[in-house]
Amino acid sequence: MIPILIGAGVLVGGYLVVNHWDEITNWLKDFMPKVQETLKSSGITEYAAKLFSSVTNGALTLVHRLYYKENGKWIEKTTTREIEESQVPEWAKAGLSTKETDVTERYQKELELTL
């Protein structure tokens, strides 16, 4: 039941290409509180989230990974967003390569949010 609630609610995972950096920041600022509220209202108390990023083919890929424990098993839900590198601020591109890099702390600080 929990996966159905989460899937139907705010964790419609998958892959989306966006056109502007503001769409990424708005998504994160809107998405994170909804995820946390959905988990809490579903009785899930053990969970964690990480944000990863990489740059390939002129685009920045941002991957949000949510881990939560349900019925004694850990579940992973992944949501991915991609944006043209030219639209991304320098702080978000700094230190990235084609390999996924954990950018959780950087985004929490810069965007003043909790993942």
C-alpha positions in Angstrom: 0.0 0.0 0.0 2.8 2.4 0.9 4.4 2.2 -2.6 1.1 3.0 -4.2 0.6 6.0 -2.0 4.1 7.3 -2.7 3.9 6.5 -6.4 0.6 8.2 -6.8 1.4 11.1 -4.6 4.7 12.9 -4.9 7.2 10.2 -5.9 6.4 9.9 -9.5 9.9 8.9 -10.3 11.4 8.8 -13.7 13.2 11.0 -16.1 12.4 14.5 -17.1 14.2 17.1 -19.2 13.7 20.7 -18.0 14.4 23.9 -19.8 15.5 26.3 -17.0 17.5 26.1 -13.8 14.5 27.7 -11.9 12.5 24.6 -12.8 15.1 22.4 -11.0 15.2 24.6 -7.9 11.4 24.9 -7.8 11.1 21.1 -8.2 13.5 20.4 -5.3 11.9 23.0 -3.0 8.5 21.7 -3.7 9.4 18.0 -3.9 11.4 17.6 -0.7 8.7 18.7 1.8 6.1 16.6 0.0 8.3 13.5 0.1 9.0 14.0 3.8 5.3 14.5 4.6 4.2 11.5 2.6 6.7 9.3 4.4 5.7 10.6 7.8 1.9 10.2 7.1 2.6 6.7 5.8 4.3 5.8 9.1 7.7 5.4 7.6 10.3 6.6 10.1 13.5 5.1 8.6 14.5 6.9 5.4 17.3 8.8 3.8 17.8 10.8 0.6 20.9 11.7 -1.4 21.3 13.9 -4.5 23.8 13.1 -7.2 24.9 15.0 -10.2 27.0 14.5 -13.4 27.7 16.4 -16.6 27.5 14.6 -19.9 26.8 15.6 -23.5 26.3 19.3 -22.6 23.7 18.5 -19.9 23.7 18.3 -16.1 21.9 15.3 -14.8 20.5 15.5 -11.2 19.4 12.3 -9.5 17.5 12.2 -6.3 17.6 8.8 -4.5 15.2 8.1 -1.7 15.8 5.1 0.5 13.1 4.0 3.0 12.4 0.9 5.0 9.1 -0.9 4.5 8.2 -4.3 5.9 11.8 -4.9 7.0 13.2 -4.2 3.5 15.0 -1.2 2.2 13.4 0.3 -1.0 15.1 2.8 -3.4 13.2 5.3 -5.5 15.0 7.3 -8.1 13.9 10.5 -9.8 16.1 12.1 -12.5 16.1 15.6 -14.0 18.3 16.8 -16.8 19.0 20.4 -17.9 21.3 22.0 -20.5 24.7 22.8 -19.0 24.5 26.4 -20.2 21.5 26.9 -17.9 23.3 25.7 -14.8 25.0 28.1 -12.4 28.7 27.6 -11.8 28.3 26.5 -8.2 26.2 23.6 -9.4 28.7 22.5 -12.1 31.9 23.0 -10.0 33.8 19.7 -9.5 31.5 17.6 -11.6 32.5 15.0 -14.2 30.9 12.3 -16.1 30.8 10.2 -13.0 28.0 10.7 -10.5 29.0 12.9 -7.7 27.2 13.2 -4.3 26.1 16.9 -4.2 23.6 16.5 -1.3 25.4 18.9 1.1 26.1 21.5 -1.6 22.5 21.7 -2.7 21.2 21.8 0.9 23.5 24.7 1.6 22.9 26.7 -1.6 19.2 26.1 -1.8 18.6 26.1 1.9 16.6 22.9 2.0 16.8 19.5 3.7 17.0 16.4 1.6 
